CSV table of C-alpha atoms in Angstrom, one decimal:
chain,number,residue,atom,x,y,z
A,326,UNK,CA,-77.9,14.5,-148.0
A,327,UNK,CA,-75.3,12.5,-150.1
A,328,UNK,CA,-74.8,12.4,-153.6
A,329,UNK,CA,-76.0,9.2,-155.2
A,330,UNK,CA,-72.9,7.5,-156.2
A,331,UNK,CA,-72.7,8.4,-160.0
A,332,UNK,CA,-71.3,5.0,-162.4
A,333,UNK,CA,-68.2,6.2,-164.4
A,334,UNK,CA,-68.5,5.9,-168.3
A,335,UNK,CA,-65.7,4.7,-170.9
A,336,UNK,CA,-66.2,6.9,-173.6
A,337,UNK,CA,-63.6,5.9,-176.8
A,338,UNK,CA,-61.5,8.7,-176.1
A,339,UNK,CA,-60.3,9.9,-179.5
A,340,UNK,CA,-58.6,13.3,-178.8
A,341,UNK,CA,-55.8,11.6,-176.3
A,342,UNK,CA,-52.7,10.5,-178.0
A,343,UNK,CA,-52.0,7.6,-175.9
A,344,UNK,CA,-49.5,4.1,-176.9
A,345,UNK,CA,-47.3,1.1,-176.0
A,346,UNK,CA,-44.7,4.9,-175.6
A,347,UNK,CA,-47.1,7.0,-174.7
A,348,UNK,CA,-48.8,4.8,-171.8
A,349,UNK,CA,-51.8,7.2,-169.6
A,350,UNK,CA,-52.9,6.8,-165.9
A,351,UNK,CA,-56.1,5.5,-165.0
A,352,UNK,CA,-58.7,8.1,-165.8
A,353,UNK,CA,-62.4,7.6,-164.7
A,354,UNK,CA,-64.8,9.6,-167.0
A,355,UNK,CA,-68.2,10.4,-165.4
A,356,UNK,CA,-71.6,11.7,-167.4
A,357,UNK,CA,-73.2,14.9,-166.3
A,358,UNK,CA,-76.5,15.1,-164.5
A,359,UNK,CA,-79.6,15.2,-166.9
A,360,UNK,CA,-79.4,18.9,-166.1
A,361,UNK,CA,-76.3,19.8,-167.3
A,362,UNK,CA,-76.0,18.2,-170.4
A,363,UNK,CA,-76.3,21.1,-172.3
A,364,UNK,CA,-73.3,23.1,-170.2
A,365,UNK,CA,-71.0,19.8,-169.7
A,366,UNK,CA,-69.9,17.0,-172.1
A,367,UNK,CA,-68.5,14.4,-169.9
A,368,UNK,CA,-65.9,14.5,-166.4
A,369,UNK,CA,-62.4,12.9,-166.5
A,370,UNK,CA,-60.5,12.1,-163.2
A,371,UNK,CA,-57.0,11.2,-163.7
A,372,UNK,CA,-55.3,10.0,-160.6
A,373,UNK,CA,-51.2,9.1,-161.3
A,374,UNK,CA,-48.2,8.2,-158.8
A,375,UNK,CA,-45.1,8.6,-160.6
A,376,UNK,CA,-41.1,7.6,-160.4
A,377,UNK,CA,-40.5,9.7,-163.6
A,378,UNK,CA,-42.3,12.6,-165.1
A,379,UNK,CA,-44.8,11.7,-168.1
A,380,UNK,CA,-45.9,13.6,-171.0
A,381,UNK,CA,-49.4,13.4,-172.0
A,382,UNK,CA,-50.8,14.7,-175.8
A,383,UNK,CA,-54.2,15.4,-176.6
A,384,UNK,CA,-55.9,17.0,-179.7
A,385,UNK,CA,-58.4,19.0,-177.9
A,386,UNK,CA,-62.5,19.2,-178.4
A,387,UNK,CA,-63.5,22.0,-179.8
A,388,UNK,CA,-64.7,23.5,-176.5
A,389,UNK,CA,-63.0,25.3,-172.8
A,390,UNK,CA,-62.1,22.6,-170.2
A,391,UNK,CA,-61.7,23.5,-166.0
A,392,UNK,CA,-59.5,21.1,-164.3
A,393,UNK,CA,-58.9,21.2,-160.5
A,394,UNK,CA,-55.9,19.4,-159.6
A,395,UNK,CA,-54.0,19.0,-156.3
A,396,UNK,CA,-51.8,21.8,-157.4
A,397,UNK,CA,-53.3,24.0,-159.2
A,398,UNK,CA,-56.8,25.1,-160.7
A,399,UNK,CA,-57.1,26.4,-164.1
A,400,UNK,CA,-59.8,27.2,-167.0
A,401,UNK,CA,-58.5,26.6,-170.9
A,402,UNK,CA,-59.7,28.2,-173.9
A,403,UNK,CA,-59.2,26.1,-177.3
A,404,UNK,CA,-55.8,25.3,-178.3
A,405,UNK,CA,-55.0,25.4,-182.2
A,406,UNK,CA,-52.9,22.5,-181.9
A,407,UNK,CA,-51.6,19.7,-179.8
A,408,UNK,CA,-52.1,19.9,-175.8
A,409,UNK,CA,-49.4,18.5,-173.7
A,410,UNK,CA,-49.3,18.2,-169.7
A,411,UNK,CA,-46.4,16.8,-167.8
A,412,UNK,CA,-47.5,14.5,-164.7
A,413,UNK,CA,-45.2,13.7,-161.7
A,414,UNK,CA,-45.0,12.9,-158.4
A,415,UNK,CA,-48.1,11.7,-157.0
A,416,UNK,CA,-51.3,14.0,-158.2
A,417,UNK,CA,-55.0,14.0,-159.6
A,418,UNK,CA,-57.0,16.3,-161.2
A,419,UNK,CA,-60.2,16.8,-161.5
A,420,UNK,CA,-60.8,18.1,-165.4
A,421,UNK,CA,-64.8,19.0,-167.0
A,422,UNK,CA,-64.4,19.0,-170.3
A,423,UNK,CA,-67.6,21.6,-171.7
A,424,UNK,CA,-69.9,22.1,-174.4
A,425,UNK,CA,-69.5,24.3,-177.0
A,426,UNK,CA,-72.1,26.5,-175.5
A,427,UNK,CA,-70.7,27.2,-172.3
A,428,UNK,CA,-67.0,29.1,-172.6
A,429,UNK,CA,-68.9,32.1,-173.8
A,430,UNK,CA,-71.6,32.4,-171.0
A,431,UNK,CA,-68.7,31.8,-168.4
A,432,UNK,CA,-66.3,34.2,-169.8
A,433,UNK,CA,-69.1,37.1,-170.7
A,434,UNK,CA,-67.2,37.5,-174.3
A,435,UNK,CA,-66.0,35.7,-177.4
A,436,UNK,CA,-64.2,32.6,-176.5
A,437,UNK,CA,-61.7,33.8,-179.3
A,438,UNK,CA,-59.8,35.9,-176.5
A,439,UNK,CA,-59.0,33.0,-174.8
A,440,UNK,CA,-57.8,30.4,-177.3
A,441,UNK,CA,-54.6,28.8,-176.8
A,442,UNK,CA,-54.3,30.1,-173.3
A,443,UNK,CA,-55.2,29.2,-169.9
A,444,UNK,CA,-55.8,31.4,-167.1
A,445,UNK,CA,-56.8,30.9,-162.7
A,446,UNK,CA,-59.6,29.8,-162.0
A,447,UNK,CA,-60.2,32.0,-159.5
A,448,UNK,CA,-59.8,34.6,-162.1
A,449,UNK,CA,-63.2,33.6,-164.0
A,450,UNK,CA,-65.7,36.2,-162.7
A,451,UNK,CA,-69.1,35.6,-162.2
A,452,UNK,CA,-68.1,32.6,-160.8
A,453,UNK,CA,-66.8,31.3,-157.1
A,454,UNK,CA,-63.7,29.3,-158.5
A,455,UNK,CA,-62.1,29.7,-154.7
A,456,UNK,CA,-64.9,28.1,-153.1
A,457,UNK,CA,-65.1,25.0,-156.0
A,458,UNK,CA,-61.3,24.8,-155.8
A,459,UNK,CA,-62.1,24.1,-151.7
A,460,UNK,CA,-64.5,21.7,-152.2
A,461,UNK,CA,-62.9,19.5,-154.6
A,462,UNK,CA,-59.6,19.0,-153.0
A,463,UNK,CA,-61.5,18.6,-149.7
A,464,UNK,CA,-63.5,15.7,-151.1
A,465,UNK,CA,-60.5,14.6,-153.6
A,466,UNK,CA,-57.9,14.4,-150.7
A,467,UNK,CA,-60.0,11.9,-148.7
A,468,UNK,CA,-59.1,9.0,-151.4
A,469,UNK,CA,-58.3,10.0,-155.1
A,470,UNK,CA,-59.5,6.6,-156.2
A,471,UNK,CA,-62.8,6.6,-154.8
A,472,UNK,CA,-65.8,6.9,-156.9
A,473,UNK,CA,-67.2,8.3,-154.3
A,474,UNK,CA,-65.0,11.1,-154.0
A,475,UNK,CA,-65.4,11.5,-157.3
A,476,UNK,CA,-69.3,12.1,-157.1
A,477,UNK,CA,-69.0,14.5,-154.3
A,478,UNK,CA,-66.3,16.2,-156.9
A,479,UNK,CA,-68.9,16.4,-159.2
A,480,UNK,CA,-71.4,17.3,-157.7
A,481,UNK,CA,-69.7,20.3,-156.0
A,482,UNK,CA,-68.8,21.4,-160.2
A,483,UNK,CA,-72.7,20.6,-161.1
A,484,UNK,CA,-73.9,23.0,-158.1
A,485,UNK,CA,-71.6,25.9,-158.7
A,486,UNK,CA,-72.3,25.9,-162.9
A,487,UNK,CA,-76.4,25.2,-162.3
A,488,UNK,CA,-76.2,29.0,-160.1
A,489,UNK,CA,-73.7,30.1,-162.2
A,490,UNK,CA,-75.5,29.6,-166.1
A,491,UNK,CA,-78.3,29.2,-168.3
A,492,UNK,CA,-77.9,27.7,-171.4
A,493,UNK,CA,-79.2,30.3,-174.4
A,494,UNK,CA,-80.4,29.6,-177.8
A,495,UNK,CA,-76.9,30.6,-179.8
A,496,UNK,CA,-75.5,28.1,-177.1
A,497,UNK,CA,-78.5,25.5,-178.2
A,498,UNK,CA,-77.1,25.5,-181.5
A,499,UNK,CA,-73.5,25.4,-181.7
A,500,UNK,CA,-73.8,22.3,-179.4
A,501,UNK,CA,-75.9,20.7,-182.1
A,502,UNK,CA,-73.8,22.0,-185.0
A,503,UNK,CA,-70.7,20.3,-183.4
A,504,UNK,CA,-72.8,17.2,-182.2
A,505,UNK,CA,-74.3,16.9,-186.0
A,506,UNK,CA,-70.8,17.2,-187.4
A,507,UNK,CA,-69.1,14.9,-185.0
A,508,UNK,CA,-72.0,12.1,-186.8
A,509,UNK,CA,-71.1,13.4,-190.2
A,510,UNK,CA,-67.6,12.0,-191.1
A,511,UNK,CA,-68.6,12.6,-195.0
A,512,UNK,CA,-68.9,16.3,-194.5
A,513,UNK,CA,-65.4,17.7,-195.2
A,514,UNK,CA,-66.8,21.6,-196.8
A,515,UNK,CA,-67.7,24.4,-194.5
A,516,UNK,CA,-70.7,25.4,-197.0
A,517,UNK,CA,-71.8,21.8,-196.5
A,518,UNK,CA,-72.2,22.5,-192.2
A,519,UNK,CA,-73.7,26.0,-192.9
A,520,UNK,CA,-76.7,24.3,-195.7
A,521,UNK,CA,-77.2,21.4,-192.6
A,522,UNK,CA,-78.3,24.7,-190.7
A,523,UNK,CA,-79.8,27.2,-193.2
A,524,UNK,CA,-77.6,29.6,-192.4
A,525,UNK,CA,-74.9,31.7,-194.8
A,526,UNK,CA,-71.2,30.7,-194.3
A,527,UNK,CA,-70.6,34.3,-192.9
A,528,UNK,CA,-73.3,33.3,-190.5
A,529,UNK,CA,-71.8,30.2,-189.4
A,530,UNK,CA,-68.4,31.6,-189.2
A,531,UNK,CA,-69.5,34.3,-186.2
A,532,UNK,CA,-71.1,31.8,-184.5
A,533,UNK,CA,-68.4,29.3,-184.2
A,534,UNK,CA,-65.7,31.8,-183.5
A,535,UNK,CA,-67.9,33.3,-180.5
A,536,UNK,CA,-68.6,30.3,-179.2
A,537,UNK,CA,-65.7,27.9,-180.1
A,538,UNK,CA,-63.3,30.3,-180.4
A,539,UNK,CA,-62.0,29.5,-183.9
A,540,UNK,CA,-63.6,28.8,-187.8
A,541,UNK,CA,-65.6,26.1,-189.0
A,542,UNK,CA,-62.7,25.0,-191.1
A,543,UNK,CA,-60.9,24.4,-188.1
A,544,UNK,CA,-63.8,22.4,-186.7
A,545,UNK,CA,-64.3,20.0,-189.8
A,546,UNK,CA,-60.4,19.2,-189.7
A,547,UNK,CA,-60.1,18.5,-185.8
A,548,UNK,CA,-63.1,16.1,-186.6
A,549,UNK,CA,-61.2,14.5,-189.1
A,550,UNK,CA,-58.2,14.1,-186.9
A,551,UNK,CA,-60.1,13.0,-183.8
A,552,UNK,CA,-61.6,10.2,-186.5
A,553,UNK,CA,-58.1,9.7,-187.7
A,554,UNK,CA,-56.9,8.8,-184.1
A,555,UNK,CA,-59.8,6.3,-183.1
A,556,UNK,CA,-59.3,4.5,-186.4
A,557,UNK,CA,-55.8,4.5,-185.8
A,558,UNK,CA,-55.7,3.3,-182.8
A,559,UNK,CA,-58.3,0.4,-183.7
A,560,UNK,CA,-55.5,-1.0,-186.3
A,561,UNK,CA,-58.4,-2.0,-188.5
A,562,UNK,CA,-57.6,0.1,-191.3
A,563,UNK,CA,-55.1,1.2,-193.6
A,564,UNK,CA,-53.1,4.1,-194.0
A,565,UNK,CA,-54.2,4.8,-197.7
A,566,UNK,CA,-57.7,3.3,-196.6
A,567,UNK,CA,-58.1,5.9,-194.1
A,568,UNK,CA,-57.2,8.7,-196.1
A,569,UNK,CA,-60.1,8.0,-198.7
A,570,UNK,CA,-62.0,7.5,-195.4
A,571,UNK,CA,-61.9,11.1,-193.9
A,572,UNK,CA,-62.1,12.5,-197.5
A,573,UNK,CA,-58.8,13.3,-198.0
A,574,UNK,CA,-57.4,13.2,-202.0
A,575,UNK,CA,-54.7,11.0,-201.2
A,576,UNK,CA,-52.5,9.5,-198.3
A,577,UNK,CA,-50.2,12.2,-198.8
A,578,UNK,CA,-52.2,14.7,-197.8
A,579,UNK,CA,-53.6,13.0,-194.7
A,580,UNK,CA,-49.9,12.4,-193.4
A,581,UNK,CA,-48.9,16.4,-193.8
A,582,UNK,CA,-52.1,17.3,-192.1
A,583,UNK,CA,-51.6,14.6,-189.2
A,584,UNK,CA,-48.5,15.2,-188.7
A,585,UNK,CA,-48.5,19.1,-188.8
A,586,UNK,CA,-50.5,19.0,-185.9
A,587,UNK,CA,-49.4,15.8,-183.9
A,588,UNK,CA,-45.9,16.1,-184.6
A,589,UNK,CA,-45.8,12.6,-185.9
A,590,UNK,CA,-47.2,10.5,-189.1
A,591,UNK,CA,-50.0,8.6,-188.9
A,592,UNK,CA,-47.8,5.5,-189.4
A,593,UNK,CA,-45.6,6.1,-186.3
A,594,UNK,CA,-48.4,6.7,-184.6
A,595,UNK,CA,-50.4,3.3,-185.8
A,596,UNK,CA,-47.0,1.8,-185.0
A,597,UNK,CA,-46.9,2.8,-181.5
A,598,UNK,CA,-50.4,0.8,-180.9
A,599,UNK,CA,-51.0,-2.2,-179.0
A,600,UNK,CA,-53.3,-4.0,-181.1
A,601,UNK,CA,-52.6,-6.0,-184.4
A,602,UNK,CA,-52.3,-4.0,-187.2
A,603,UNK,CA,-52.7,-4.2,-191.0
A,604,UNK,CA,-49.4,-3.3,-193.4
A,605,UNK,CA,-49.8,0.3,-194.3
């Protein structure tokens, strides 16, 4: 039987550094089946055609990402920093982005040994990547734009994960650790996050290196650049504004931290957005 066609979502997508110089291909985001919501945080489907090669930036989630594209088919652990892809040519992909829970029961171990790399697909064991890789590139190559294809896509991920894992308790609560924090923008101390959860800062610290790969440190400050990016690319706010905002002591310290990471000050970056913006 077919899939029910599923309705894309347009989640504000605050870890992609997109602008008037940084422009980004259509990209239909899909939600995951009631089912899966505690293994998957959302789909995205870029599809691009090309006359010149174009670099896209993201500041990634703090979770492991599969994308199946027409050219290649790949898992990703965290990266630190920023993530860049180079499009060309004519091409889609087919990306899930994960929760926090679900690197470690697909990998069998600490989602530290994977951060800041990327590996096959069909490498991932425990799990048929050749067959998904086959399915989604039959259904993709049929029509790339088709929200149709994209169900069947889908669908064919949502199949292969549901045989694949169960969601444990550890996994339970690092989803709602990062989901709580994500709702917190006032929280800015990692013995703040581990009171929220009753647990000791030790605690908390094996738990989010096992499961997101890196410390809770590192989680509070890609929050606060994530929150940096949707503000900035609102235009409703300024530069010294947002600094107090996200907690920071002073504007100074918000550009070294935003640009460390980005490559780029948060006022070259506000600059580079197509809305009206307030002086800095």
């Amino acid at each position: 039987m077919a899939s029910p066609i599923r309705p894309p979502i347009d989640p504000v997508d605050r870890a992609h550094l997109t602008g008037i110089s940084r422009p980004t291909p259509p990209i239909f985001r899909y939600a995951p089946a009631p089912p899966l919501a505690d293994l998957v945080e959302r789909y995205w489907i870029p599809v691009w055609s090309l006359r010149e090669p174009q670099s896209q930036s993201t500041l990634q989630h703090p979770v492991c990402l599969m994308v199946v594209s027409n050219t290649y088919a790949r898992f990703f652990g965290v990266v630190r920093g920023l993530s860049t892809v180079t499009l060309e040519g004519d091409g889609w992909a087919v990306g899930t982005m994960f929760t926090p829970a679900t690197g470690r029961l697909l990998l069998g171990r600490s989602v530290s040994e994977v951060r800041d790399t990327a590996f096959e697909l069909t490498d991932l064991s425990g799990f048929d990547g050749a067959a998904l890789v086959s399915q989604i590139r039959a259904v993709m190559g049929e029509d790339p734009l088709s929200v149709q294809s994209h169900t069947r896509a889908v669908a064919a991920v949502e199949t292969t994960l549901a045989r694949a894992v169960t969601v444990d308790e550890q996994g339970l609560l690092i989803n709602r650790i990062v989901a709580w924090l994500a709702e917190h923008p006032d929280v800015t101390r990692v013995g703040d996050l581990a009171d929220e959860f009753a647990m000791t800062e030790r605690t908390l610290q094996r738990l989010v290196l096992a499961r997101v790969g890196l410390s809770p440190k590192w989680l509070i400050q890609r929050r606060r650049l994530h929150d940096a990016v949707l503000e900035l690319k609102s235009g409703e706010t300024t530069l010294a504004e947002l600094a107090v905002t996200l907690g920071y002591a002073d504007q100074a310290h918000f550009t070294r931290d935003f640009k460390t990471v980005t490559g780029m000050t948060p006022g070259e970056y506000l600059a580079d957005q197509p809305v009206r913006r307030p002086p800095g």
